[in-house]
Amino acid sequence: MREFKLPDLGEGLTEAEIVEWHVAADEEVKLNQPLVSVETDKAVVEVPSPVTGRVISLHGEAGDVIPVGDVLARFDTGKDDAPGVVGELPSAGVVMADTTGSAASAPSAPRKPRVKAAPSVRALARELGVDLTRVEGSGPQGRITAKDVARSAEVRGGAQDALAPSPPAGNDEKLSGPRRAMFRSMTASHRDVALCTVMDDADIHDWESPRDFTPRLVRAMVAGCRAEPRLNGTFNAETGVLSMAEDVHMGLAMHTPHGLIVATIYNAHKLSLEELRGEVARLKKAGAERTLKPEEVRGYTITLSNIAGGSSRYATPLMVPPTVGILGSGAARDEVVAVDGEIAIRRMLPLSLTFDHRCVAGADASGFLSAVLADLKPAS
């Protein structure tokens, strides 16, 4: 008998929540066949079967949070392998090992109806409280689509509105996925980091198109990193070492229906504005659909956050350790300012730069923000 343990699905991730099993106990599976979908802090990930064989038991149900390294499933491969490590999943670092015990004595999960749906659709169904086994798929080969889930939720909601009693006044929410990750990372940031914020306004009056906001800010932050490289890197508090990165891997903090997600624009310093536009659009779409890959939500060296919801101007954005800098952009507005000694009305963009004051000085942060402002001012 072999056991399969939850692999490390991403840098720093210690657990994952089971979204949906794609197999059942006693079922025959093939190598790399979809085994289970799990929700990490950043995305819904489909974990494949590491072997060909028969499923002896599944461990955990939908909604259970499983620590990395805990047993997910046990298999009978029909082979006599030597004790110890017998196989790995190279892409996820999964280790399978021989265990003692028999198939007859192992507990088994109840067999569930099979459904065909993408991980993002399964996540949407979970949010809307839709049972996918009761949804008729309209996609190819009966695959369930997001529209099918939404339609089912509307029908179910209408029936419940007519028959169900009024809900209680309060509404409780168990934090999961990105919201659980936000709780952990923001707690660590507030507890462990000496946070300090400097603020200023960028003159963007001469910009030709507002669609350039995020790409232009990314490019400006690259300029800031070149002027003050201490802001672009990570800090190890135990060793007291600040590691300044040569490449700029931009963390893009995005608000999604599932919570806050930080996706990574790798090598942002090498991309043109047009390439940045495409990458920003792609990551935002993947973030909203929960289809970001594990490698797309890690490895960033500095972060950009849009805090412009509503009329917000300035803020104290919190970076996620071990990074040491995050820039927040507020809501742009027309302001009365002095230009060449004359009173003028200009379009201004408020910016807030938070930095880790344990390893970054105020002069470093001011130099970074000055470089950002200078890059944003030209029209091209």
CSV table of C-alpha atoms in Angstrom, one decimal:
chain,number,residue,atom,x,y,z
A,1,MET,CA,0.0,0.0,0.0
A,2,ARG,CA,1.3,3.5,-0.8
A,3,GLU,CA,0.3,6.8,0.8
A,4,PHE,CA,0.2,10.1,-1.0
A,5,LYS,CA,0.8,13.2,1.0
A,6,LEU,CA,-0.2,16.8,0.3
A,7,PRO,CA,2.7,18.3,-1.6
A,8,ASP,CA,4.1,21.8,-1.2
A,9,LEU,CA,2.1,23.7,-3.8
A,10,GLY,CA,3.8,27.0,-3.5
A,11,GLU,CA,6.5,29.0,-1.7
A,12,GLY,CA,5.6,29.5,1.9
A,13,LEU,CA,2.3,27.6,1.7
A,14,THR,CA,1.7,25.3,4.7
A,15,GLU,CA,-1.8,24.0,4.1
A,16,ALA,CA,-4.6,23.8,1.5
A,17,GLU,CA,-8.4,23.4,1.7
A,18,ILE,CA,-10.1,20.5,-0.2
A,19,VAL,CA,-12.5,21.8,-2.8
A,20,GLU,CA,-13.5,18.6,-4.6
A,21,TRP,CA,-12.4,15.0,-5.0
A,22,HIS,CA,-12.4,13.7,-8.6
A,23,VAL,CA,-12.2,10.1,-7.6
A,24,ALA,CA,-13.7,7.8,-5.0
A,25,ALA,CA,-12.6,4.9,-2.9
A,26,ASP,CA,-12.2,1.5,-4.8
A,27,GLU,CA,-11.9,3.4,-8.1
A,28,GLU,CA,-9.1,2.6,-10.5
A,29,VAL,CA,-7.0,5.6,-11.4
A,30,LYS,CA,-4.2,6.3,-13.9
A,31,LEU,CA,-1.0,8.2,-13.5
A,32,ASN,CA,-1.6,12.0,-13.7
A,33,GLN,CA,-5.4,11.6,-13.7
A,34,PRO,CA,-7.0,14.5,-11.8
A,35,LEU,CA,-7.2,13.4,-8.2
A,36,VAL,CA,-8.4,16.3,-6.1
A,37,SER,CA,-8.8,20.1,-6.4
A,38,VAL,CA,-7.5,22.1,-3.4
A,39,GLU,CA,-7.6,25.8,-2.6
A,40,THR,CA,-4.4,27.4,-1.5
A,41,ASP,CA,-4.0,30.9,-0.3
A,42,LYS,CA,-3.9,32.2,-3.9
A,43,ALA,CA,-5.6,29.7,-6.3
A,44,VAL,CA,-7.5,26.5,-6.9
A,45,VAL,CA,-5.0,23.8,-7.8
A,46,GLU,CA,-5.8,20.5,-9.4
A,47,VAL,CA,-3.6,17.8,-8.0
A,48,PRO,CA,-3.0,14.7,-10.2
A,49,SER,CA,-2.7,11.1,-9.2
A,50,PRO,CA,1.0,10.1,-8.7
A,51,VAL,CA,0.4,6.5,-9.6
A,52,THR,CA,-1.7,4.0,-11.6
A,53,GLY,CA,-3.6,1.7,-9.3
A,54,ARG,CA,-6.7,1.4,-7.1
A,55,VAL,CA,-7.8,4.0,-4.5
A,56,ILE,CA,-7.9,2.4,-1.1
A,57,SER,CA,-8.9,5.5,0.9
A,58,LEU,CA,-9.3,9.2,0.7
A,59,HIS,CA,-8.6,11.4,3.7
A,60,GLY,CA,-10.5,14.6,4.2
A,61,GLU,CA,-13.8,16.0,2.8
A,62,ALA,CA,-14.6,19.2,0.9
A,63,GLY,CA,-13.9,22.1,3.2
A,64,ASP,CA,-11.3,20.4,5.3
A,65,VAL,CA,-8.0,22.2,5.7
A,66,ILE,CA,-5.0,19.8,5.2
A,67,PRO,CA,-1.5,20.6,6.3
A,68,VAL,CA,1.3,20.1,3.8
A,69,GLY,CA,2.8,16.6,4.4
A,70,ASP,CA,-0.5,15.0,5.7
A,71,VAL,CA,-1.8,12.0,4.0
A,72,LEU,CA,-4.4,12.7,1.2
A,73,ALA,CA,-4.9,9.2,-0.2
A,74,ARG,CA,-3.8,5.6,-0.1
A,75,PHE,CA,-3.3,3.4,-3.2
A,76,ASP,CA,-2.8,-0.2,-4.1
A,77,THR,CA,-0.5,-0.3,-7.1
A,78,GLY,CA,-0.2,-4.0,-7.2
A,79,LYS,CA,3.6,-3.8,-7.0
A,80,ASP,CA,6.1,-5.1,-4.5
A,81,ASP,CA,8.4,-2.1,-3.9
A,82,ALA,CA,11.2,-1.9,-1.4
A,83,PRO,CA,10.4,0.0,1.8
A,84,GLY,CA,11.2,3.7,1.9
A,85,VAL,CA,10.9,6.3,-0.8
A,86,VAL,CA,9.4,4.8,-3.9
A,87,GLY,CA,8.4,7.7,-6.1
A,88,GLU,CA,8.1,11.4,-6.5
A,89,LEU,CA,6.0,14.0,-8.4
A,90,PRO,CA,8.8,16.2,-9.8
A,91,SER,CA,6.5,19.2,-10.4
A,92,ALA,CA,5.2,19.3,-6.8
A,93,GLY,CA,7.9,17.5,-4.8
A,94,VAL,CA,5.5,14.8,-3.6
A,95,VAL,CA,7.0,11.8,-1.9
A,96,MET,CA,5.2,8.5,-1.8
A,97,ALA,CA,6.3,5.9,0.7
A,98,ASP,CA,5.4,2.3,1.6
A,99,THR,CA,3.2,2.0,4.7
A,100,THR,CA,2.0,-0.8,6.9
A,101,GLY,CA,-1.6,-1.9,7.0
A,102,SER,CA,-4.1,-3.6,4.7
A,103,ALA,CA,-6.7,-2.4,2.3
A,104,ALA,CA,-9.4,-4.2,4.2
A,105,SER,CA,-8.7,-2.3,7.4
A,106,ALA,CA,-8.3,1.2,5.8
A,107,PRO,CA,-11.3,3.6,6.1
A,108,SER,CA,-12.8,4.6,2.8
A,109,ALA,CA,-14.6,7.8,1.7
A,110,PRO,CA,-18.2,7.4,0.3
A,111,ARG,CA,-18.4,7.3,-3.5
A,112,LYS,CA,-19.6,10.6,-4.9
A,113,PRO,CA,-21.2,11.3,-8.3
A,114,ARG,CA,-18.6,12.5,-10.8
A,115,VAL,CA,-19.0,15.9,-12.3
A,116,LYS,CA,-17.1,17.7,-15.1
A,117,ALA,CA,-16.1,21.2,-14.2
A,118,ALA,CA,-13.0,23.4,-14.1
A,119,PRO,CA,-11.5,24.3,-10.7
A,120,SER,CA,-12.6,27.9,-11.1
A,121,VAL,CA,-16.2,26.7,-11.7
A,122,ARG,CA,-16.0,24.4,-8.7
A,123,ALA,CA,-14.8,27.4,-6.6
A,124,LEU,CA,-17.7,29.5,-7.8
A,125,ALA,CA,-20.2,26.8,-7.0
A,126,ARG,CA,-18.8,26.6,-3.5
A,127,GLU,CA,-19.2,30.3,-3.0
A,128,LEU,CA,-22.8,30.3,-4.2
A,129,GLY,CA,-23.7,27.2,-2.3
A,130,VAL,CA,-24.5,25.2,-5.5
A,131,ASP,CA,-24.3,21.4,-5.5
A,132,LEU,CA,-22.6,20.5,-8.7
A,133,THR,CA,-24.0,17.0,-8.7
A,134,ARG,CA,-27.5,18.6,-9.3
A,135,VAL,CA,-26.4,20.9,-12.1
A,136,GLU,CA,-26.8,19.9,-15.8
A,137,GLY,CA,-23.8,21.0,-17.8
A,138,SER,CA,-24.2,22.9,-21.0
A,139,GLY,CA,-20.6,22.7,-22.1
A,140,PRO,CA,-18.8,20.1,-24.3
A,141,GLN,CA,-19.4,16.5,-23.1
A,142,GLY,CA,-21.7,17.8,-20.4
A,143,ARG,CA,-19.1,20.0,-18.7
A,144,ILE,CA,-20.5,22.4,-16.2
A,145,THR,CA,-19.8,26.1,-17.0
A,146,ALA,CA,-19.9,29.2,-14.8
A,147,LYS,CA,-23.1,30.2,-16.4
A,148,ASP,CA,-24.7,26.9,-15.4
A,149,VAL,CA,-23.7,27.5,-11.8
A,150,ALA,CA,-25.0,31.1,-11.8
A,151,ARG,CA,-28.3,29.9,-13.4
A,152,SER,CA,-28.6,27.2,-10.8
A,153,ALA,CA,-28.0,29.7,-8.0
A,154,GLU,CA,-30.7,32.0,-9.3
A,155,VAL,CA,-33.2,29.2,-9.5
A,156,ARG,CA,-32.3,27.9,-6.0
A,157,GLY,CA,-32.3,31.4,-4.6
A,158,GLY,CA,-35.8,32.1,-6.0
A,159,ALA,CA,-37.2,28.9,-4.5
A,160,GLN,CA,-35.6,29.6,-1.2
A,161,ASP,CA,-36.9,33.2,-1.1
A,162,ALA,CA,-40.4,31.9,-1.6
A,163,LEU,CA,-40.3,29.1,1.0
A,164,ALA,CA,-37.6,29.8,3.5
A,165,PRO,CA,-38.0,31.9,6.7
A,166,SER,CA,-36.2,35.2,7.0
A,167,PRO,CA,-32.4,34.9,7.7
A,168,PRO,CA,-31.1,35.9,11.1
A,169,ALA,CA,-29.9,39.5,11.5
A,170,GLY,CA,-26.2,38.6,11.7
A,171,ASN,CA,-24.0,36.9,9.1
A,172,ASP,CA,-20.9,34.9,10.0
A,173,GLU,CA,-18.1,34.1,7.6
A,174,LYS,CA,-15.3,31.6,8.0
A,175,LEU,CA,-12.2,33.0,6.4
A,176,SER,CA,-10.8,30.7,3.8
A,177,GLY,CA,-8.5,30.8,0.8
A,178,PRO,CA,-7.2,34.3,0.0
A,179,ARG,CA,-9.0,35.9,3.0
A,180,ARG,CA,-7.4,33.4,5.4
A,181,ALA,CA,-4.1,34.2,3.8
A,182,MET,CA,-4.7,37.9,4.2
A,183,PHE,CA,-5.4,37.4,7.9
A,184,ARG,CA,-2.1,35.5,8.4
A,185,SER,CA,0.1,37.8,6.3
A,186,MET,CA,-1.3,41.1,7.7
A,187,THR,CA,-1.0,39.8,11.2
A,188,ALA,CA,2.6,39.0,10.6
A,189,SER,CA,3.2,42.4,9.0
A,190,HIS,CA,1.7,44.2,11.9
A,191,ARG,CA,3.5,42.1,14.5
A,192,ASP,CA,7.0,41.7,12.9
A,193,VAL,CA,7.6,44.8,10.7
A,194,ALA,CA,8.5,48.4,11.7
A,195,LEU,CA,6.1,50.0,9.2
A,196,CYS,CA,6.5,53.6,8.1
A,197,THR,CA,4.7,55.4,5.2
A,198,VAL,CA,5.6,58.4,3.1
A,199,MET,CA,3.1,60.1,0.8
A,200,ASP,CA,3.1,62.5,-2.2
A,201,ASP,CA,1.1,63.3,-5.3
A,202,ALA,CA,2.0,62.6,-9.0
A,203,ASP,CA,1.0,65.1,-11.7
A,204,ILE,CA,-0.6,62.9,-14.4
A,205,HIS,CA,-2.5,65.8,-16.0
A,206,ASP,CA,-0.7,65.2,-19.4
A,207,TRP,CA,-1.4,61.5,-19.6
A,208,GLU,CA,-3.1,60.6,-22.9
A,209,SER,CA,-5.1,57.6,-21.6
A,210,PRO,CA,-6.3,56.5,-18.1
A,211,ARG,CA,-5.9,52.9,-19.2
A,212,ASP,CA,-2.2,53.3,-18.6
A,213,PHE,CA,-2.6,53.6,-14.8
A,214,THR,CA,-1.3,50.2,-13.6
A,215,PRO,CA,1.3,49.7,-16.4
A,216,ARG,CA,2.7,53.2,-15.9
A,217,LEU,CA,2.9,52.7,-12.2
A,218,VAL,CA,4.8,49.4,-12.7
A,219,ARG,CA,7.2,51.2,-15.0
A,220,ALA,CA,7.6,54.0,-12.5
A,221,MET,CA,8.3,51.6,-9.7
A,222,VAL,CA,11.0,50.0,-11.8
A,223,ALA,CA,12.6,53.5,-12.0
A,224,GLY,CA,12.2,53.8,-8.2
A,225,CYS,CA,14.0,50.4,-7.7
A,226,ARG,CA,16.8,51.5,-9.9
A,227,ALA,CA,17.2,54.8,-7.9
A,228,GLU,CA,16.9,53.1,-4.5
A,229,PRO,CA,17.5,49.3,-4.8
A,230,ARG,CA,17.0,48.8,-1.1
A,231,LEU,CA,13.3,48.8,-1.7
A,232,ASN,CA,13.5,45.9,-4.1
A,233,GLY,CA,14.2,42.8,-2.2
A,234,THR,CA,13.7,40.8,1.0
A,235,PHE,CA,14.8,41.1,4.6
A,236,ASN,CA,15.7,38.1,6.9
A,237,ALA,CA,15.1,39.4,10.4
A,238,GLU,CA,16.9,36.4,12.0
A,239,THR,CA,20.2,37.0,10.2
A,240,GLY,CA,19.8,40.8,9.7
A,241,VAL,CA,20.5,40.4,6.0
A,242,LEU,CA,18.7,42.6,3.4
A,243,SER,CA,18.9,40.8,0.0
A,244,MET,CA,18.5,43.4,-2.8
A,245,ALA,CA,17.3,41.9,-6.1
A,246,GLU,CA,18.7,42.9,-9.5
A,247,ASP,CA,15.6,41.9,-11.3
A,248,VAL,CA,12.2,43.6,-10.5
A,249,HIS,CA,9.5,41.0,-10.0
A,250,MET,CA,6.4,43.1,-9.4
A,251,GLY,CA,3.7,41.9,-7.0
A,252,LEU,CA,0.3,43.1,-8.2
A,253,ALA,CA,-2.1,43.2,-5.3
A,254,MET,CA,-5.6,42.6,-6.7
A,255,HIS,CA,-9.1,42.7,-5.1
A,256,THR,CA,-11.1,39.8,-6.4
A,257,PRO,CA,-14.5,38.3,-5.4
A,258,HIS,CA,-12.5,35.7,-3.5
A,259,GLY,CA,-10.4,38.3,-1.5
A,260,LEU,CA,-7.0,39.9,-1.9
A,261,ILE,CA,-4.6,38.1,-4.2
A,262,VAL,CA,-1.0,39.1,-5.1
A,263,ALA,CA,0.1,37.9,-8.5
A,264,THR,CA,3.6,38.3,-9.9
A,265,ILE,CA,4.8,40.2,-13.0
A,266,TYR,CA,8.2,38.6,-13.5
A,267,ASN,CA,11.0,40.7,-14.9
A,268,ALA,CA,8.8,43.8,-15.1
A,269,HIS,CA,11.9,45.8,-15.9
A,270,LYS,CA,12.2,44.1,-19.2
A,271,LEU,CA,8.6,44.6,-20.4
A,272,SER,CA,7.3,47.5,-22.6
A,273,LEU,CA,4.2,49.4,-21.6
A,274,GLU,CA,2.2,47.3,-24.2
A,275,GLU,CA,3.6,44.1,-22.8
A,276,LEU,CA,2.8,45.3,-19.2
A,277,ARG,CA,-0.8,46.0,-20.3
A,278,GLY,CA,-1.2,42.5,-21.6
A,279,GLU,CA,0.3,40.9,-18.5
A,280,VAL,CA,-1.7,43.0,-16.1
A,281,ALA,CA,-5.0,42.1,-17.9
A,282,ARG,CA,-4.0,38.4,-18.0
A,283,LEU,CA,-3.2,38.2,-14.3
A,284,LYS,CA,-6.4,40.1,-13.3
A,285,LYS,CA,-8.5,37.7,-15.3
A,286,ALA,CA,-6.8,34.6,-13.9
A,287,GLY,CA,-7.1,36.0,-10.4
A,288,ALA,CA,-10.8,36.6,-10.7
A,289,GLU,CA,-11.3,33.1,-12.1
A,290,ARG,CA,-9.0,31.5,-9.5
A,291,THR,CA,-6.8,30.0,-12.3
A,292,LEU,CA,-3.5,31.5,-11.3
A,293,LYS,CA,-0.6,28.9,-11.2
A,294,PRO,CA,1.4,28.5,-8.0
A,295,GLU,CA,4.4,30.1,-9.6
A,296,GLU,CA,2.4,33.2,-10.5
A,297,VAL,CA,1.7,34.1,-6.8
A,298,ARG,CA,5.2,34.0,-5.4
A,299,GLY,CA,8.6,35.3,-5.9
A,300,TYR,CA,7.7,39.1,-6.0
A,301,THR,CA,10.3,41.5,-4.7
A,302,ILE,CA,8.2,44.6,-4.3
A,303,THR,CA,4.4,45.2,-4.4
A,304,LEU,CA,1.9,47.6,-6.1
A,305,SER,CA,-1.5,48.0,-4.7
A,306,ASN,CA,-4.5,50.0,-5.9
A,307,ILE,CA,-6.3,51.6,-3.0
A,308,ALA,CA,-8.5,53.8,-5.2
A,309,GLY,CA,-11.8,52.2,-4.3
A,310,GLY,CA,-14.4,54.8,-3.7
A,311,SER,CA,-12.8,58.2,-2.8
A,312,SER,CA,-9.8,56.9,-0.9
A,313,ARG,CA,-6.7,59.0,-1.4
A,314,TYR,CA,-3.9,58.0,1.0
A,315,ALA,CA,-3.4,54.8,3.0
A,316,THR,CA,-0.8,52.8,4.9
A,317,PRO,CA,-0.6,49.7,2.8
A,318,LEU,CA,1.0,46.7,4.5
A,319,MET,CA,3.6,44.7,2.7
A,320,VAL,CA,3.9,40.9,3.3
A,321,PRO,CA,7.2,39.9,4.9
A,322,PRO,CA,9.9,39.3,3.8
A,323,THR,CA,9.4,42.0,1.2
A,324,VAL,CA,10.2,45.6,2.4
A,325,GLY,CA,8.2,47.9,0.2
A,326,ILE,CA,4.7,48.5,-1.2
A,327,LEU,CA,3.3,51.4,-3.1
A,328,GLY,CA,-0.4,52.2,-3.0
A,329,SER,CA,-2.1,54.4,-5.5
A,330,GLY,CA,-5.3,56.3,-4.5
A,331,ALA,CA,-8.1,57.9,-6.4
A,332,ALA,CA,-7.0,60.5,-9.0
A,333,ARG,CA,-8.7,63.9,-8.8
A,334,ASP,CA,-8.4,67.5,-10.0
A,335,GLU,CA,-6.5,69.6,-7.6
A,336,VAL,CA,-5.6,73.3,-7.4
A,337,VAL,CA,-1.8,73.4,-7.4
A,338,ALA,CA,1.0,75.8,-8.1
A,339,VAL,CA,2.7,75.3,-11.5
A,340,ASP,CA,5.6,77.6,-12.4
A,341,GLY,CA,4.5,80.1,-9.9
A,342,GLU,CA,0.9,80.2,-11.2
A,343,ILE,CA,-2.3,78.7,-9.9
A,344,ALA,CA,-3.6,75.8,-12.0
A,345,ILE,CA,-6.0,72.9,-11.9
A,346,ARG,CA,-4.1,69.6,-12.5
A,347,ARG,CA,-5.0,65.9,-12.4
A,348,MET,CA,-3.1,64.5,-9.4
A,349,LEU,CA,-2.6,60.9,-8.3
A,350,PRO,CA,-2.0,60.3,-4.6
A,351,LEU,CA,0.6,57.8,-3.7
A,352,SER,CA,1.5,56.1,-0.4
A,353,LEU,CA,4.8,54.2,0.0
A,354,THR,CA,5.1,51.9,3.0
A,355,PHE,CA,8.5,50.5,3.9
A,356,ASP,CA,10.2,48.3,6.5
A,357,HIS,CA,12.0,50.9,8.7
A,358,ARG,CA,14.2,48.1,10.2
A,359,CYS,CA,16.3,48.0,7.0
A,360,VAL,CA,15.1,50.9,4.9
A,361,ALA,CA,15.8,54.5,5.9
A,362,GLY,CA,13.4,57.4,5.4
A,363,ALA,CA,15.9,58.9,2.9
A,364,ASP,CA,15.8,55.7,0.9
A,365,ALA,CA,12.0,55.7,0.7
A,366,SER,CA,11.9,59.4,-0.2
A,367,GLY,CA,14.5,58.8,-3.0
A,368,PHE,CA,12.4,55.9,-4.3
A,369,LEU,CA,9.2,58.0,-4.3
A,370,SER,CA,10.9,60.9,-6.0
A,371,ALA,CA,12.0,58.7,-8.8
A,372,VAL,CA,8.5,57.3,-9.2
A,373,LEU,CA,7.0,60.8,-9.4
A,374,ALA,CA,9.6,61.9,-12.0
A,375,ASP,CA,8.8,58.8,-14.2
A,376,LEU,CA,5.1,59.5,-14.0
A,377,LYS,CA,5.1,63.1,-14.9
A,378,PRO,CA,6.1,62.9,-18.6
A,379,ALA,CA,3.2,62.2,-21.0
A,380,SER,CA,5.1,59.3,-22.7
